[in-house]
Amino acid sequence: MPPPSPPRLPRRSSQPAHTGCAPRRWPLPLAVAPRLFTLILGFVAAAPAVALPGALRVESKVEARVAGTTVSAVEAPGVAASDPQRLGADRLIESRLRAGGLLRWELGGEWLQALQLDLQADLFAAPLQYQVQGTSDNAATADRNLARLSADHWLGAERGATADGSLLLRQLALSAEGRFFRVSAGRQVSRWGLGLLAQAGDDEPYQFGLKRRGAVVDRAQVALLPAGIPGDGSLLAVAPLALVFAADRVVEDDLANRAAGDDARQMVAALVLRYPQLEVGAYGVRRWQRDSRDLGLDVWVGDAFAAWHGKFMGQRASLATEWLMIRGDTNYFRTPSSPARLNVEQAGGLLRLRIEGRDFGVQLDGGYASGDDRPFDEAVTNFKLARDLRVGLVLFGELWRRQSANIVYNLGDVRFSGQAPAGAERFASGGSATGALWHAQTLRARLGNLTLLGGFLVAQGTRKLVDPHRTGLAGGSPKGPRGGAASDELGVEFDAAAQFDQPLTAGLSLRARIDFGVAFPGAAFAGADGSAAAAVGAAIGQVALRGSW
C-alpha cells in the first residue's frame, strides 16, 4: 500500500527546493516495444545536447543488467512418506534494461516556478532461464505448479527478453511546482520512510541480493507547502511542513497486479516535517482491492517515520525508524470459525543506525513483523514487509520463500483437501520477511574501486511458525513446515558480497558483483523426528553497464 513520496520543503527565506522524481509485469504489446525503446533511449541520448543551465535541464540514467542466481536444495517434504523430501536446487538467469530520466523547466515565476516530466521504463526485464532441479517446463503439472509457487514473486511463465510481461512503464508523470504547492499526475513509483511498505525498487549500499520491482501506481497528487504562503509569521507559516493528498490506482505492488485482473485503489493523506537534520512524517492509507474471483481486502494503514542525520565521533551518522499498523478485513483467507471474512490485524517496524566514514561503514537493523500461530481463528495477523526490502539474502528471501510455497502446494493436495482454500496462494511469502523479530549487522569497506560487504542476521518468530496444513492433519496440534513441533527459532545467516565498479567514460561505468549467503535453519524448521534442517546457501552474480548524465 504505497504512500506518496513527499516533496522537499522550502525554507521561509528561499524558493521551494526540488525533489526528483508483486506480481507479474504490466504487459505492453510487443509492437509498442520498439517505439518505447526508441523513445526512452532518445530521451537518454538527448541529455548532453539539450541541457541549458538555469532554464531547461535534462537528466538521464540507464542500466543494462544480467544476473544469475543459484540456491541449494531446500528440505521441504510433502505430507506422505513417499513424497519427495526436498525442493531441488533453484537456478535463474535474468536480464533487465532500465532507462529514463527527467526534463525540468525552471520558470522562475512568482507563483509557478517549475514544470517537470519524469520518464522511466524497464525493458526486456525477464527471466531468460529458470529451473528447479528435477522439474522442467515439460514436467508433470504438479511439478510445474510447485516450481511456480517456489519462484520469486515476479517470475511468470514466459521466457526470453521479448516475452509478454517483460516490459513495464514505471514512470510517465508531469508535475508543476509553485511557491506553496506541488501538483503531479501520471505513472509513478512510490517510496516512503525505510520502505516497510513502499519500495521504489532502487538498489541500496548495504543490501544483499537484487531489487527488482518497486511499487508502481497511477497517481494524482497535491502537496501544500504552508511555508511558501505569505503570512503573519505564525508557527504554521514558518514550519517546513508539507501536507500531501493523493489518489492511486495500483499498477503493481506486492498485493496487486492490474495485468492479472486485480483492481486496487487507494486514498492517501500524509504530513511531513523536514529540517536540515531531522525529518518526521506520518501517513494514512485507505485501500480497496478485488481480484477476478471477487476476493479482496478493505484496510486502513497508519504509518509513522522519523530520521536524524548528523555526526558521531567525526563520522556521518543517521538514525531512522518506521512503524506501521494495518486494520481491516479480507475474504482471501476463510476458516471454519469465520467463513465469510477475516479481520486483518497486522503491525511492523524497523529501527536503523548507520555510521559511515570515507572508506568504511556499519549499519545495524532491528526489525519486527507480526506473526500468526493460529491459522484457524478469525484474524490474519502475519505482516509481510515489502519484498524489495531485503532482510539478508537467504533465510527469508530463499529458505522461507520456498518453504511457504511448499505449504501452499500441500494445501491443495487432492489426497487430503481436494483443493486449497480460496486465496491460499497468498500465504506464500514471495521472499518477504514476515512474522519475525530480527537483528542484522552489515559492515561495508571500500578499497578503491572495490567494495566489500559482510553481514550477520539472527531471526526469531514473533509467534511460533505454524504450517496450517500439517497442523490441520494433526488435529490442531501446532506443527512446523517439516512436521516438527512448532517453534519460534527461525535461524541465523551469514552473508558476504564483493562489488567492483570500473569507470569507462564520462558518466558511464561497468559494475561486476557477487553475493553469497548461507542460512542455518532453527528449530522452527525441524523434522518430525526432531532432526535439524540442512543449511541452505545462495549465490548471485551480476554484471551491469550503468550510465548517468
XYZ file of C-alpha atoms in Angstrom:
549
model
C 0.000 0.000 0.000
C 2.355 2.720 -1.208
C 2.073 6.255 0.176
C 3.119 9.319 -1.771
C 6.724 10.397 -1.997
C 6.827 13.655 -0.001
C 8.134 16.799 -1.705
C 11.080 18.713 -0.358
C 10.117 21.679 1.730
C 11.160 25.312 1.295
C 12.749 27.444 3.966
C 10.896 30.662 4.722
C 13.554 32.803 3.080
C 14.160 30.735 -0.046
C 12.423 29.322 -3.082
C 10.982 25.826 -2.735
C 13.559 23.133 -3.346
C 13.009 20.416 -5.936
C 12.795 16.713 -5.334
C 13.392 14.296 -8.142
C 11.404 12.102 -9.057
C 4.082 -8.059 -6.840
C 3.447 -9.980 -9.297
C 3.922 -10.145 -12.959
C 4.764 -7.183 -15.090
C 2.260 -4.950 -16.776
C 2.468 -6.254 -20.334
C 2.823 -3.964 -23.322
C 2.008 -5.191 -26.825
C 5.226 -6.271 -28.463
C 4.507 -3.895 -31.347
C 4.827 -0.994 -28.908
C 8.169 -2.166 -27.515
C 10.443 -0.806 -30.292
C 8.732 2.601 -30.139
C 9.010 2.801 -26.364
C 12.610 1.599 -26.543
C 13.429 4.327 -29.107
C 11.665 6.999 -27.045
C 13.493 6.115 -23.813
C 16.950 5.861 -25.393
C 16.343 9.020 -27.390
C 15.469 10.792 -24.152
C 18.708 9.500 -22.616
C 20.858 10.401 -25.620
C 19.486 13.935 -25.784
C 20.672 14.849 -22.289
C 24.131 16.256 -23.074
C 22.882 18.266 -26.040
C 19.692 19.757 -24.596
C 20.781 20.789 -21.099
C 20.502 24.555 -20.648
C 21.613 25.527 -17.117
C 19.220 27.883 -15.383
C 16.344 27.301 -17.793
C 15.979 23.766 -19.125
C 17.627 20.738 -17.557
C 17.667 17.142 -18.740
C 18.920 14.249 -16.615
C 19.034 10.657 -17.763
C 20.025 7.259 -16.405
C 20.345 3.841 -17.981
C 21.316 0.437 -16.610
C 21.669 -2.829 -18.516
C 21.934 -5.744 -16.085
C 22.333 -9.513 -16.420
C 22.214 -11.614 -13.252
C 22.355 -15.278 -12.327
C 21.125 -16.848 -9.089
C 21.640 -20.323 -7.684
C 20.120 -21.702 -4.479
C 20.909 -25.069 -2.915
C 18.238 -27.699 -2.264
C 15.721 -26.966 0.495
C 14.278 -29.681 2.737
C 10.559 -29.136 2.190
C 8.867 -32.556 2.234
C 5.413 -33.499 1.082
C 2.892 -34.851 3.555
C 3.115 -38.559 2.713
C 6.273 -40.551 3.446
C 6.581 -41.424 -0.234
C 6.620 -37.751 -1.320
C 9.879 -36.048 -2.313
C 11.745 -34.763 0.723
C 13.419 -31.749 -0.882
C 12.908 -28.920 -3.331
C 15.780 -29.203 -5.786
C 18.443 -26.587 -6.422
C 16.987 -23.386 -7.884
C 18.741 -21.696 -10.832
C 17.746 -18.448 -12.511
C 19.230 -16.191 -15.204
C 17.577 -12.822 -15.755
C 18.092 -9.576 -17.631
C 16.868 -6.002 -17.341
C 17.344 -2.727 -19.186
C 16.112 0.217 -17.118
C 16.207 3.615 -18.786
C 14.693 7.007 -18.106
C 15.266 10.461 -16.709
C 13.655 13.824 -16.207
C 13.092 17.031 -18.142
C 12.822 20.091 -15.894
C 11.958 23.628 -16.964
C 12.779 26.342 -14.429
C 10.266 29.145 -14.991
C 11.311 31.378 -12.120
C 7.829 32.842 -11.698
C 6.417 34.258 -8.523
C 3.780 31.535 -8.177
C 4.567 28.861 -10.797
C 8.268 28.098 -10.552
C 8.944 24.842 -12.439
C 7.486 22.125 -14.648
C 8.926 18.623 -14.752
C 8.424 15.422 -16.760
C 9.634 12.094 -15.316
C 10.030 9.068 -17.574
C 11.342 5.577 -16.812
C 10.763 2.058 -18.098
C 12.043 -1.459 -17.525
C 12.721 -3.018 -20.913
C 13.494 -6.679 -21.552
C 13.162 -7.313 -17.806
C 12.547 -11.044 -17.904
C 13.823 -14.429 -16.801
C 15.944 -15.930 -19.556
C 16.091 -19.305 -17.826
C 14.568 -20.722 -14.652
C 14.856 -24.270 -13.379
C 14.264 -26.203 -10.183
C 16.346 -29.364 -10.214
C 14.132 -32.343 -11.014
C 11.497 -30.243 -12.813
C 11.250 -28.648 -16.226
C 8.720 -26.928 -18.445
C 7.712 -30.389 -19.706
C 7.428 -31.982 -16.267
C 4.196 -33.155 -14.694
C 1.671 -30.423 -13.956
C 2.119 -30.860 -10.205
C 5.880 -30.341 -10.520
C 5.387 -27.215 -12.626
C 2.920 -25.769 -10.121
C 5.347 -26.298 -7.247
C 8.159 -24.724 -9.273
C 5.903 -21.742 -10.000
C 4.961 -21.282 -6.349
C 8.611 -21.598 -5.354
C 9.764 -18.952 -7.818
C 10.414 -15.364 -6.861
C 7.242 -13.270 -6.926
C 7.765 -11.571 -10.300
C 8.644 -14.727 -12.240
C 5.977 -15.587 -14.810
C 5.589 -18.487 -17.178
C 7.148 -16.703 -20.148
C 10.843 -16.867 -21.012
C 13.050 -14.569 -23.045
C 13.593 -10.830 -23.253
C 10.628 -10.217 -25.599
C 8.035 -12.332 -23.758
C 4.718 -10.818 -22.737
C 5.137 -9.145 -19.380
C 8.801 -8.251 -19.921
C 8.095 -4.514 -20.330
C 6.995 -2.154 -17.584
C 6.427 1.592 -17.811
C 7.413 2.727 -14.317
C 7.186 6.486 -14.662
C 5.442 8.895 -17.001
C 4.349 11.806 -14.852
C 4.070 15.574 -15.190
C 4.450 17.837 -12.170
C 4.140 21.560 -11.533
C 5.847 23.326 -8.634
C 4.879 26.642 -7.157
C 5.769 28.717 -4.185
C 3.347 26.886 -1.898
C 2.263 23.798 -3.833
C 3.374 20.834 -5.912
C 0.915 19.025 -8.184
C 1.687 15.837 -10.104
C -0.244 13.298 -12.169
C 0.615 10.153 -14.106
C 2.502 6.881 -13.698
C 4.844 6.991 -10.673
C 6.923 4.791 -8.373
C 6.346 5.215 -4.674
C 8.665 5.350 -1.682
C 8.233 6.242 1.961
C 10.401 6.102 5.046
C 12.572 2.990 5.274
C 10.394 1.125 2.799
C 8.357 -1.221 5.004
C 5.506 -0.946 2.504
C 6.582 1.419 -0.267
C 9.738 0.488 -2.170
C 10.900 2.210 -5.358
C 12.983 -0.800 -6.426
C 16.300 1.096 -6.326
C 19.481 -0.535 -5.017
C 20.857 0.467 -1.607
C 24.513 0.448 -0.499
C 24.059 -2.030 2.386
C 21.711 -4.545 0.770
C 22.405 -8.126 -0.207
C 20.811 -9.515 -3.355
C 18.815 -7.836 -6.104
C 15.958 -5.384 -6.068
C 13.626 -5.892 -8.988
C 10.228 -4.272 -8.788
C 9.039 -1.484 -6.540
C 5.501 -0.157 -6.154
C 4.072 1.391 -9.340
C 0.850 3.415 -9.321
C -1.188 5.768 -11.490
C -1.471 8.752 -9.176
C -2.916 12.237 -8.862
C -1.191 14.102 -6.027
C -1.337 17.540 -4.442
C 1.177 18.794 -1.866
C 0.638 22.033 0.039
C 3.648 23.878 1.458
C 2.431 26.393 4.054
C 5.911 27.916 4.443
C 5.585 29.359 0.938
C 2.352 31.217 1.688
C 2.772 34.876 2.712
C 1.631 35.041 6.318
C 1.991 36.687 9.672
C 4.868 34.592 10.967
C 2.679 32.031 12.711
C 4.092 28.591 13.522
C 2.238 27.034 10.571
C 3.560 29.668 8.186
C 7.229 29.231 9.126
C 7.347 25.460 9.684
C 8.998 23.362 6.911
C 5.780 21.388 6.561
C 4.088 19.572 3.676
C 0.509 18.319 3.559
C 0.097 15.669 0.867
C -3.087 14.187 -0.612
C -3.177 11.524 -3.326
C -5.486 9.135 -5.142
C -3.970 5.950 -6.632
C -4.917 3.118 -8.896
C -2.273 0.433 -8.386
C -0.434 -0.884 -11.437
C 1.501 -3.418 -9.392
C 2.869 -3.922 -5.929
C 3.254 -6.850 -3.541
C -0.513 -7.245 -3.121
C -1.937 -6.467 -6.555
C -1.176 -6.704 -10.255
C -3.565 -4.963 -12.630
C -2.488 -7.118 -15.579
C -3.571 -10.241 -13.669
C -7.058 -8.836 -13.072
C -6.566 -7.137 -9.699
C -8.294 -3.815 -9.125
C -6.669 -1.936 -6.231
C -7.364 1.690 -5.337
C -6.078 3.914 -2.566
C -6.718 7.267 -0.945
C -3.690 8.703 0.830
C -3.046 11.594 3.213
C 0.411 12.419 4.577
C 2.130 15.048 6.693
C 5.887 15.674 6.517
C 8.035 17.985 8.647
C 11.570 18.318 7.305
C 14.517 20.198 8.834
C 18.150 20.001 7.633
C 18.998 17.241 10.139
C 15.572 15.903 11.085
C 12.627 14.538 9.132
C 9.341 13.383 10.643
C 6.364 12.078 8.728
C 3.051 10.289 9.106
C 0.537 8.986 6.610
C -2.766 7.190 6.423
C -3.994 4.963 3.590
C -7.439 3.617 2.790
C -7.166 0.689 0.372
C -9.828 -1.286 -1.508
C -8.830 -4.290 -3.593
C -10.609 -7.037 -5.572
C -9.333 -9.740 -7.904
C -11.024 -11.625 -10.758
C -12.524 -14.111 -8.244
C -14.119 -11.265 -6.262
C -11.678 -11.895 -3.424
C -10.149 -8.840 -1.859
C -9.426 -6.711 1.158
C -10.525 -3.432 2.694
C -7.951 -1.979 5.079
C -6.684 1.139 6.793
C -2.944 1.749 7.218
C -1.279 4.136 9.646
C 2.481 4.760 9.394
C 4.965 6.990 11.239
C 8.561 7.690 10.163
C 11.444 9.700 11.643
C 15.072 10.162 10.599
C 18.018 12.118 12.012
C 21.248 12.862 10.137
C 24.356 14.276 11.759
C 27.869 13.485 13.023
C 29.086 10.871 15.506
C 32.756 10.950 16.529
C 33.530 12.869 13.349
C 31.759 10.362 11.085
C 28.484 10.679 9.182
C 25.662 9.140 11.176
C 21.945 8.560 10.773
C 19.244 7.083 12.956
C 15.884 6.264 11.387
C 12.772 4.347 12.298
C 9.413 3.465 10.743
C 6.404 1.785 12.370
C 3.003 0.897 10.948
C -0.316 -0.701 11.792
C -2.890 -2.266 9.440
C -6.544 -2.850 10.326
C -9.452 -4.040 8.190
C -10.895 -7.256 6.777
C -10.394 -9.688 3.910
C -12.023 -12.738 2.329
C -8.735 -14.106 0.938
C -8.345 -16.437 3.917
C -11.506 -18.042 5.280
C -11.677 -20.506 8.144
C -14.412 -22.654 9.713
C -14.722 -20.143 12.553
C -15.070 -17.231 10.111
C -16.347 -18.492 6.720
C -17.184 -15.068 5.267
C -14.406 -12.621 6.113
C -11.385 -12.431 8.411
C -10.088 -9.475 10.371
C -6.718 -8.020 9.361
C -4.661 -7.027 12.412
C -1.003 -6.504 11.497
C 1.925 -4.396 12.668
C 5.578 -3.913 11.758
C 8.560 -1.709 12.420
C 12.213 -1.106 11.664
C 14.985 0.760 13.510
C 18.199 1.528 11.625
C 21.503 3.037 12.750
C 24.171 3.820 10.165
C 27.669 5.240 10.742
C 29.929 5.915 7.761
C 33.406 7.210 7.146
C 35.216 7.722 3.876
C 36.056 4.057 3.272
C 34.209 2.196 6.000
C 30.661 1.973 7.282
C 28.390 -0.084 9.514
C 24.616 -0.495 9.516
C 22.619 -2.012 12.390
C 18.995 -3.018 11.788
C 16.369 -4.209 14.228
C 13.030 -5.218 12.768
C 9.624 -6.524 13.759
C 6.809 -8.101 11.732
C 3.766 -9.511 13.492
C 3.158 -13.239 13.109
C 0.237 -15.671 13.193
C 0.308 -19.029 15.021
C -3.470 -19.605 14.943
C -4.325 -20.430 11.319
C -7.938 -21.382 12.044
C -9.146 -18.340 14.010
C -10.908 -15.211 12.741
C -7.853 -12.928 12.241
C -4.923 -12.590 9.825
C -2.053 -11.163 11.862
C 1.140 -12.029 9.939
C 2.618 -8.892 8.367
C 4.835 -9.130 5.270
C 7.414 -6.430 4.629
C 7.834 -5.132 1.091
C 9.628 -7.863 -0.871
C 12.290 -5.460 -2.110
C 13.227 -4.547 1.464
C 15.860 -7.274 1.528
C 16.464 -8.706 5.001
C 19.593 -10.779 4.448
C 19.944 -12.945 1.368
C 18.831 -16.500 2.209
C 16.744 -17.023 5.356
C 13.690 -15.048 4.209
C 14.494 -14.478 0.545
C 15.137 -18.132 -0.322
C 14.552 -20.612 2.536
C 11.194 -19.341 3.810
C 10.112 -18.298 0.295
C 10.342 -21.913 -0.872
C 9.117 -23.473 2.384
C 5.982 -21.290 2.408
C 5.349 -22.121 -1.269
C 5.540 -25.795 -0.375
C 2.915 -25.244 2.329
C 0.550 -23.700 -0.240
C 1.220 -26.607 -2.581
C 0.409 -29.116 0.180
C -2.823 -27.252 0.997
C -4.064 -28.150 -2.474
C -3.071 -31.829 -2.255
C -6.140 -33.695 -3.536
C -5.326 -36.672 -1.288
C -6.109 -34.611 1.787
C -8.102 -31.473 0.980
C -9.368 -31.685 -2.609
C -8.383 -28.072 -3.285
C -6.665 -25.238 -1.465
C -8.851 -22.621 0.269
C -9.624 -19.568 -1.854
C -6.733 -17.128 -1.738
C -4.377 -19.633 -0.095
C -1.610 -18.728 -2.563
C -1.156 -15.501 -0.600
C 0.234 -17.490 2.298
C 3.445 -17.907 0.271
C 5.884 -15.206 1.373
C 7.373 -14.468 -2.049
C 10.657 -13.689 -0.288
C 9.300 -11.148 2.219
C 10.394 -11.038 5.833
C 7.293 -11.929 7.832
C 6.303 -12.999 11.327
C 9.749 -12.289 12.763
C 11.854 -10.257 15.153
C 15.349 -9.876 13.737
C 18.685 -8.134 14.156
C 21.084 -7.609 11.261
C 24.610 -6.181 11.157
C 26.286 -5.149 7.916
C 29.876 -3.910 7.510
C 30.963 -2.110 4.359
C 34.555 -1.351 3.299
C 35.794 0.409 0.184
C 39.224 -0.260 -1.336
C 39.498 1.916 -4.418
C 37.019 0.587 -6.964
C 36.307 -2.497 -4.848
C 33.536 -2.555 -2.248
C 33.252 -5.405 0.260
C 30.261 -6.223 2.465
C 29.854 -8.683 5.322
C 26.649 -9.348 7.211
C 25.133 -11.359 10.046
C 21.417 -11.939 10.665
C 19.618 -13.640 13.538
C 15.841 -14.058 13.455
C 13.194 -15.301 15.845
C 9.476 -15.626 15.203
C 7.189 -13.143 16.902
C 4.990 -16.219 17.293
C 5.660 -19.884 16.626
C 5.998 -20.800 12.954
C 2.918 -22.906 12.152
C 2.148 -24.882 8.995
C -1.676 -24.742 8.666
C -1.876 -27.917 6.573
C 0.202 -30.121 8.868
C -1.475 -28.595 11.910
C -4.879 -29.486 10.492
C -3.813 -33.056 9.779
C -2.504 -33.298 13.366
C -5.906 -32.367 14.781
C -4.901 -28.810 15.658
C -1.589 -29.578 17.364
C 0.788 -26.859 16.063
C 3.313 -28.249 13.585
C 6.147 -26.639 11.667
C 6.722 -26.840 7.895
C 8.730 -30.104 8.147
C 6.425 -31.789 10.648
C 8.257 -30.956 13.869
C 6.712 -29.231 16.879
C 6.048 -25.562 16.135
C 8.851 -23.265 17.326
C 9.830 -19.592 17.088
C 13.552 -20.247 16.442
C 13.987 -19.250 12.777
C 17.770 -19.350 12.472
C 20.902 -17.373 11.671
C 22.563 -16.277 8.453
C 25.988 -15.109 7.245
C 26.344 -13.008 4.068
C 29.170 -11.531 2.020
C 29.425 -9.525 -1.192
C 32.149 -8.076 -3.415
C 31.441 -5.313 -5.926
C 33.825 -3.786 -8.477
C 32.983 -0.534 -10.293
C 35.125 0.466 -13.270
C 34.589 3.919 -14.811
C 34.649 3.792 -18.619
C 33.843 7.262 -19.936
C 32.178 10.365 -18.548
C 29.036 9.153 -16.798
C 29.447 5.524 -17.902
C 30.702 2.655 -15.704
C 30.787 -1.130 -15.552
C 29.781 -2.985 -12.387
C 30.508 -6.622 -11.517
C 29.206 -8.080 -8.271
C 28.801 -11.381 -6.464
C 26.726 -12.039 -3.327
C 26.882 -15.182 -1.240
C 24.966 -16.251 1.842
C 24.312 -19.320 3.951
C 21.432 -19.767 6.402
C 21.326 -22.267 9.257
C 17.652 -23.048 9.966
C 16.498 -23.100 13.576
C 14.117 -25.408 15.424
C 11.144 -23.925 13.552
C 12.240 -25.995 10.524
C 12.926 -29.240 12.412
C 11.624 -32.559 11.097
C 9.001 -34.767 12.718
C 11.808 -36.738 14.392
C 13.400 -33.538 15.706
C 16.207 -33.531 13.138
C 17.609 -30.160 12.165
C 17.103 -28.887 8.614
C 20.182 -28.719 6.421
C 21.864 -25.373 5.789
C 20.778 -23.505 2.649
C 23.182 -21.493 0.512
C 22.609 -18.963 -2.254
C 24.843 -17.024 -4.637
C 24.034 -14.191 -7.043
C 26.365 -12.892 -9.738
C 25.613 -9.837 -11.831
C 27.180 -7.595 -14.463
C 25.722 -4.157 -15.176
C 26.536 -1.320 -17.549
C 25.431 1.928 -15.905
C 25.163 5.430 -17.281
C 24.154 8.751 -15.748
C 24.201 12.134 -17.494
